[in-house]
GROMACS .gro file of C-alpha atoms in nm:
model
  317
    1MET     CA    1  -0.003   0.004   0.009
    2LEU     CA    2   0.131   0.350  -0.087
    3HIS     CA    3   0.234   0.560   0.201
    4VAL     CA    4   0.066   0.914   0.197
    5ASP     CA    5   0.137   1.161   0.480
    6PRO     CA    6  -0.125   1.134   0.739
    7ILE     CA    7  -0.166   1.526   0.735
    8PHE     CA    8  -0.387   1.474   0.422
    9ALA     CA    9  -0.637   1.270   0.585
   10ALA     CA   10  -0.708   1.554   0.833
   11THR     CA   11  -0.718   1.829   0.578
   12SER     CA   12  -1.029   2.029   0.536
   13VAL     CA   13  -1.009   2.030   0.154
   14ALA     CA   14  -1.177   1.717  -0.004
   15PRO     CA   15  -0.930   1.535  -0.227
   16ALA     CA   16  -1.057   1.520  -0.603
   17THR     CA   17  -0.906   1.187  -0.673
   18LEU     CA   18  -0.771   0.869  -0.465
   19ALA     CA   19  -0.418   0.722  -0.523
   20ALA     CA   20  -0.361   0.361  -0.560
   21GLY     CA   21  -0.447   0.167  -0.273
   22GLY     CA   22  -0.741   0.383  -0.201
   23GLU     CA   23  -0.549   0.670  -0.005
   24ALA     CA   24  -0.651   1.026  -0.008
   25VAL     CA   25  -0.416   1.239  -0.219
   26PRO     CA   26  -0.284   1.572  -0.096
   27PRO     CA   27  -0.462   1.893  -0.199
   28PRO     CA   28  -0.282   2.153  -0.411
   29PHE     CA   29   0.064   2.276  -0.266
   30THR     CA   30   0.025   2.626  -0.148
   31VAL     CA   31   0.259   2.857   0.083
   32ALA     CA   32  -0.017   2.879   0.351
   33ARG     CA   33  -0.029   2.514   0.395
   34VAL     CA   34   0.350   2.536   0.444
   35LEU     CA   35   0.305   2.787   0.732
   36THR     CA   36   0.004   2.640   0.882
   37GLU     CA   37   0.035   2.243   0.864
   38THR     CA   38   0.290   2.103   1.117
   39ARG     CA   39   0.370   1.739   1.234
   40LEU     CA   40   0.496   1.683   1.568
   41ASP     CA   41   0.447   1.310   1.593
   42SER     CA   42   0.769   1.208   1.440
   43TRP     CA   43   1.112   1.092   1.623
   44LEU     CA   44   1.286   1.349   1.444
   45THR     CA   45   1.073   1.619   1.643
   46LEU     CA   46   1.176   1.479   1.974
   47GLY     CA   47   1.523   1.466   1.861
   48LEU     CA   48   1.522   1.846   1.767
   49VAL     CA   49   1.387   1.950   2.094
   50LEU     CA   50   1.628   1.719   2.304
   51ALA     CA   51   1.934   1.885   2.105
   52ALA     CA   52   1.795   2.237   2.160
   53GLY     CA   53   1.739   2.158   2.552
   54LEU     CA   54   2.094   2.017   2.589
   55TYR     CA   55   2.256   2.292   2.382
   56LEU     CA   56   2.079   2.572   2.598
   57TYR     CA   57   2.170   2.385   2.917
   58GLY     CA   58   2.541   2.365   2.840
   59VAL     CA   59   2.527   2.744   2.763
   60TYR     CA   60   2.350   2.803   3.097
   61ARG     CA   61   2.606   2.606   3.282
   62LEU     CA   62   2.907   2.804   3.134
   63ARG     CA   63   2.726   3.113   3.235
   64LEU     CA   64   2.664   3.021   3.600
   65ARG     CA   65   3.052   2.943   3.641
   66GLY     CA   66   3.124   3.271   3.479
   67ASP     CA   67   3.241   3.173   3.125
   68ARG     CA   68   3.147   3.345   2.814
   69TRP     CA   69   2.995   3.153   2.507
   70PRO     CA   70   2.959   3.335   2.180
   71VAL     CA   71   2.590   3.445   2.117
   72ALA     CA   72   2.647   3.405   1.754
   73ARG     CA   73   2.740   3.028   1.774
   74THR     CA   74   2.394   2.974   2.004
   75VAL     CA   75   2.215   3.161   1.731
   76PHE     CA   76   2.363   2.952   1.454
   77PHE     CA   77   2.293   2.630   1.611
   78LEU     CA   78   1.939   2.686   1.717
   79VAL     CA   79   1.806   2.886   1.432
   80PRO     CA   80   1.917   2.787   1.096
   81GLY     CA   81   2.082   2.473   1.235
   82LEU     CA   82   1.777   2.303   1.428
   83GLY     CA   83   1.533   2.553   1.290
   84GLY     CA   84   1.616   2.466   0.937
   85ILE     CA   85   1.572   2.098   0.990
   86ALA     CA   86   1.250   2.147   1.138
   87ALA     CA   87   1.113   2.383   0.871
   88VAL     CA   88   1.163   2.103   0.622
   89THR     CA   89   1.040   1.818   0.815
   90VAL     CA   90   0.774   1.907   1.088
   91SER     CA   91   0.615   2.202   0.887
   92GLY     CA   92   0.385   2.182   0.588
   93LEU     CA   93   0.666   2.148   0.378
   94GLY     CA   94   0.750   1.807   0.515
   95ALA     CA   95   0.400   1.708   0.470
   96TYR     CA   96   0.444   1.710   0.092
   97ASP     CA   97   0.775   1.540   0.050
   98THR     CA   98   0.650   1.235  -0.077
   99ALA     CA   99   0.403   1.401  -0.307
  100LEU     CA  100   0.635   1.645  -0.490
  101LEU     CA  101   1.002   1.556  -0.574
  102SER     CA  102   1.101   1.926  -0.581
  103VAL     CA  103   0.970   1.974  -0.233
  104HIS     CA  104   1.190   1.667  -0.148
  105MET     CA  105   1.469   1.825  -0.316
  106ILE     CA  106   1.465   2.143  -0.085
  107GLN     CA  107   1.457   1.887   0.205
  108HIS     CA  108   1.760   1.731   0.069
  109MET     CA  109   1.939   2.068   0.024
  110VAL     CA  110   1.860   2.201   0.362
  111LEU     CA  111   1.931   1.853   0.551
  112SER     CA  112   2.251   1.773   0.380
  113MET     CA  113   2.396   2.120   0.286
  114ILE     CA  114   2.245   2.416   0.479
  115ALA     CA  115   2.176   2.289   0.836
  116PRO     CA  116   2.479   2.093   0.914
  117ILE     CA  117   2.690   2.396   0.829
  118PHE     CA  118   2.522   2.605   1.093
  119LEU     CA  119   2.526   2.289   1.342
  120ALA     CA  120   2.895   2.296   1.280
  121LEU     CA  121   2.924   2.671   1.374
  122GLY     CA  122   2.758   2.637   1.675
  123ALA     CA  123   3.041   2.401   1.793
  124PRO     CA  124   2.841   2.154   2.009
  125VAL     CA  125   3.136   1.927   2.070
  126THR     CA  126   3.332   2.226   2.205
  127LEU     CA  127   3.044   2.323   2.431
  128ALA     CA  128   3.019   1.960   2.535
  129LEU     CA  129   3.374   1.935   2.629
  130ARG     CA  130   3.371   2.241   2.834
  131THR     CA  131   3.046   2.169   3.045
  132LEU     CA  132   3.055   1.776   3.093
  133PRO     CA  133   3.211   1.623   3.400
  134VAL     CA  134   3.577   1.448   3.375
  135ARG     CA  135   3.442   1.116   3.302
  136PRO     CA  136   3.177   1.186   3.046
  137ARG     CA  137   3.428   1.434   2.897
  138LYS     CA  138   3.698   1.177   2.858
  139ARG     CA  139   3.448   0.922   2.674
  140LEU     CA  140   3.347   1.188   2.428
  141LEU     CA  141   3.701   1.263   2.367
  142ALA     CA  142   3.757   0.892   2.305
  143VAL     CA  143   3.470   0.882   2.063
  144VAL     CA  144   3.585   1.193   1.863
  145HIS     CA  145   3.935   1.050   1.828
  146SER     CA  146   3.834   0.681   1.796
  147ARG     CA  147   3.933   0.499   1.475
  148VAL     CA  148   3.594   0.510   1.326
  149ALA     CA  149   3.566   0.887   1.399
  150ARG     CA  150   3.903   0.940   1.217
  151VAL     CA  151   3.812   0.719   0.895
  152TYR     CA  152   3.482   0.895   0.867
  153SER     CA  153   3.584   1.254   0.917
  154PHE     CA  154   3.892   1.215   0.707
  155PRO     CA  155   3.812   1.474   0.439
  156LEU     CA  156   3.860   1.258   0.128
  157VAL     CA  157   3.626   0.974   0.280
  158ALA     CA  158   3.375   1.227   0.381
  159PHE     CA  159   3.398   1.390   0.037
  160ALA     CA  160   3.334   1.034  -0.116
  161ILE     CA  161   3.015   0.974   0.098
  162PHE     CA  162   2.869   1.316   0.036
  163VAL     CA  163   2.930   1.299  -0.354
  164VAL     CA  164   2.823   0.931  -0.404
  165ASN     CA  165   2.515   0.889  -0.162
  166PRO     CA  166   2.275   1.117  -0.389
  167PHE     CA  167   2.374   0.899  -0.703
  168ALA     CA  168   2.317   0.575  -0.528
  169LEU     CA  169   1.989   0.695  -0.362
  170TYR     CA  170   1.816   0.850  -0.659
  171PHE     CA  171   1.955   0.621  -0.953
  172THR     CA  172   1.873   0.281  -0.784
  173GLY     CA  173   1.524   0.131  -0.640
  174LEU     CA  174   1.628   0.277  -0.294
  175TYR     CA  175   1.450   0.597  -0.354
  176GLU     CA  176   1.126   0.434  -0.430
  177ILE     CA  177   1.146   0.221  -0.113
  178THR     CA  178   1.181   0.549   0.078
  179LEU     CA  179   0.846   0.653  -0.053
  180ARG     CA  180   0.670   0.364   0.011
  181HIS     CA  181   0.772   0.284   0.369
  182GLU     CA  182   0.784   0.561   0.646
  183TRP     CA  183   1.077   0.414   0.838
  184ALA     CA  184   1.278   0.409   0.547
  185HIS     CA  185   1.165   0.780   0.453
  186GLU     CA  186   1.271   0.896   0.814
  187LEU     CA  187   1.593   0.705   0.784
  188VAL     CA  188   1.695   0.888   0.482
  189HIS     CA  189   1.631   1.218   0.668
  190ALA     CA  190   1.882   1.116   0.943
  191HIS     CA  191   2.137   1.013   0.684
  192PHE     CA  192   2.110   1.350   0.495
  193ILE     CA  193   2.185   1.527   0.836
  194MET     CA  194   2.471   1.273   0.910
  195THR     CA  195   2.626   1.292   0.566
  196GLY     CA  196   2.636   1.674   0.600
  197CYS     CA  197   2.783   1.700   0.928
  198VAL     CA  198   3.044   1.447   0.842
  199PHE     CA  199   3.153   1.637   0.527
  200PHE     CA  200   3.128   2.015   0.666
  201TRP     CA  201   3.241   1.991   1.025
  202PRO     CA  202   3.607   1.896   0.942
  203LEU     CA  203   3.604   2.158   0.689
  204LEU     CA  204   3.482   2.441   0.933
  205GLY     CA  205   3.710   2.327   1.197
  206LEU     CA  206   3.552   2.468   1.491
  207ASP     CA  207   3.518   2.172   1.715
  208PRO     CA  208   3.830   1.951   1.777
  209LEU     CA  209   3.776   1.681   1.535
  210PRO     CA  210   4.091   1.463   1.403
  211GLY     CA  211   4.230   1.467   1.052
  212ARG     CA  212   4.196   1.841   1.005
  213TRP     CA  213   4.325   1.976   0.665
  214PRO     CA  214   4.503   2.329   0.629
  215TYR     CA  215   4.257   2.567   0.465
  216PRO     CA  216   4.391   2.565   0.116
  217ALA     CA  217   4.323   2.195   0.087
  218ARG     CA  218   3.966   2.264   0.264
  219ALA     CA  219   3.902   2.512  -0.007
  220LEU     CA  220   4.027   2.299  -0.289
  221LEU     CA  221   3.787   2.012  -0.160
  222MET     CA  222   3.483   2.235  -0.152
  223LEU     CA  223   3.588   2.362  -0.496
  224LEU     CA  224   3.566   1.998  -0.619
  225SER     CA  225   3.204   1.930  -0.491
  226VAL     CA  226   3.050   2.191  -0.718
  227PRO     CA  227   3.060   2.015  -1.044
  228PHE     CA  228   2.904   1.718  -0.886
  229HIS     CA  229   2.585   1.897  -0.787
  230THR     CA  230   2.563   2.025  -1.140
  231VAL     CA  231   2.592   1.698  -1.291
  232LEU     CA  232   2.334   1.547  -1.044
  233GLY     CA  233   2.101   1.823  -1.114
  234LEU     CA  234   2.119   1.833  -1.484
  235THR     CA  235   2.100   1.448  -1.509
  236ILE     CA  236   1.788   1.456  -1.303
  237MET     CA  237   1.648   1.737  -1.527
  238GLN     CA  238   1.724   1.558  -1.857
  239SER     CA  239   1.644   1.207  -1.735
  240THR     CA  240   1.390   1.019  -1.937
  241THR     CA  241   1.283   0.792  -1.640
  242LEU     CA  242   1.076   0.928  -1.347
  243LEU     CA  243   1.256   0.887  -0.997
  244GLY     CA  244   1.058   0.686  -0.762
  245GLY     CA  245   0.918   0.454  -1.030
  246ASP     CA  246   0.547   0.495  -1.080
  247TRP     CA  247   0.511   0.647  -0.737
  248TYR     CA  248   0.430   0.982  -0.833
  249PRO     CA  249   0.214   0.896  -1.150
  250SER     CA  250   0.021   0.685  -0.914
  251LEU     CA  251  -0.090   0.961  -0.692
  252HIS     CA  252  -0.311   1.130  -0.996
  253LEU     CA  253  -0.240   1.480  -0.877
  254SER     CA  254  -0.429   1.706  -1.104
  255TRP     CA  255  -0.250   2.005  -1.007
  256SER     CA  256   0.093   1.875  -1.077
  257ASP     CA  257   0.282   1.683  -1.352
  258PRO     CA  258   0.552   1.448  -1.237
  259TRP     CA  259   0.767   1.534  -1.542
  260ASN     CA  260   0.750   1.905  -1.475
  261ASP     CA  261   0.808   1.871  -1.104
  262GLN     CA  262   1.119   1.649  -1.185
  263VAL     CA  263   1.265   1.924  -1.399
  264VAL     CA  264   1.215   2.165  -1.116
  265ALA     CA  265   1.342   1.944  -0.860
  266GLY     CA  266   1.685   1.897  -1.068
  267GLY     CA  267   1.697   2.278  -1.102
  268VAL     CA  268   1.677   2.314  -0.728
  269LEU     CA  269   1.936   2.066  -0.664
  270TRP     CA  270   2.181   2.215  -0.924
  271ALA     CA  271   2.120   2.604  -0.825
  272GLY     CA  272   2.109   2.521  -0.449
  273GLY     CA  273   2.401   2.315  -0.463
  274GLU     CA  274   2.608   2.563  -0.651
  275PHE     CA  275   2.501   2.836  -0.427
  276VAL     CA  276   2.588   2.671  -0.091
  277SER     CA  277   2.916   2.530  -0.236
  278VAL     CA  278   3.009   2.884  -0.346
  279THR     CA  279   2.901   3.048  -0.015
  280MET     CA  280   3.095   2.754   0.192
  281LEU     CA  281   3.407   2.833  -0.033
  282ALA     CA  282   3.375   3.182   0.063
  283VAL     CA  283   3.351   3.140   0.439
  284LEU     CA  284   3.650   2.907   0.423
  285VAL     CA  285   3.850   3.183   0.236
  286VAL     CA  286   3.765   3.429   0.516
  287GLN     CA  287   3.848   3.191   0.786
  288TRP     CA  288   4.180   3.118   0.605
  289ILE     CA  289   4.245   3.487   0.585
  290LYS     CA  290   4.154   3.540   0.959
  291GLN     CA  291   4.388   3.252   1.076
  292SER     CA  292   4.663   3.417   0.859
  293GLU     CA  293   4.604   3.755   1.047
  294ARG     CA  294   4.610   3.577   1.380
  295GLU     CA  295   4.924   3.383   1.283
  296ALA     CA  296   5.099   3.722   1.182
  297ARG     CA  297   5.008   3.894   1.508
  298ARG     CA  298   5.135   3.586   1.705
  299LEU     CA  299   5.469   3.610   1.538
  300ASP     CA  300   5.474   3.981   1.589
  301ARG     CA  301   5.433   3.943   1.953
  302GLU     CA  302   5.709   3.672   1.954
  303LEU     CA  303   5.945   3.905   1.784
  304ASP     CA  304   5.861   4.194   2.023
  305ARG     CA  305   5.943   3.961   2.329
  306GLN     CA  306   6.249   3.843   2.174
  307GLU     CA  307   6.348   4.197   2.114
  308ALA     CA  308   6.275   4.299   2.462
  309ARG     CA  309   6.497   4.010   2.592
  310GLN     CA  310   6.761   4.120   2.393
  311ARG     CA  311   6.772   4.488   2.501
  312ALA     CA  312   6.742   4.366   2.862
  313ALA     CA  313   7.032   4.134   2.816
  314GLU     CA  314   7.236   4.426   2.644
  315ALA     CA  315   7.156   4.659   2.936
  316SER     CA  316   7.259   4.427   3.190
  317ALA     CA  317   7.601   4.346   3.013
   0.00000   0.00000   0.00000
């Protein structure tokens, strides 16, 4: 039986047709439904609330003992980070992710490319290391520097996972499985988030992760990711086969054509991927410049100290 989001069963708009299996098809996609329809019954909702609560508790613990934590990091982690995930999963936008491929691609972009960047900018591992007791902190450090973490966070491995996964998902039977089974659909959401975190966190370098590359190598790796999104988006736009098999035609949506929607979806992936990649490349260049400036100031201070010691030695002589 087809899986159609349960939100459509409760909608006040009577469906014009029925999908295969007798399930009600969704009403036309509008901005109003994105803003008004929400789903708070998924495990992902619970995970988002728990992550936000733990992060805010960590910031509170730091302030209690008089330590400071940058406000920007908190805002990045909560609003575009966790908030971005919520915007495409528990809102009305998430309610259409199995009805429109274009909506799914927006989810893909946010979950794998946008939200992970801001989660990394929030530096949650650093916050945890500064607030956890001694034993849990040692355990967290052991996990961060474990062999598994070293392998998956190694930039080339993370790059391969980040690039290959979309091709493996969309051009095999896996994507149709995620449309027909709720558990697989939710698993893909988690997979997108984890893949993005594994790729972007070592590049941004705020948390103490192993295998960190110098900034020129990080910028080069980010630059190499741009063509893959272009190729994937254009391949989807020009494909003569519908992604998901007969899933989208079986919904009989009178207000959406699966072929046109697939072209839009490919365009979203193409344009969105290039925009995020170029923006991320600019961020890395800015970080590189700031690091160079800090290193120059450090060298200046060291030279000043050496000169002061030399003058003191000459004066005593």
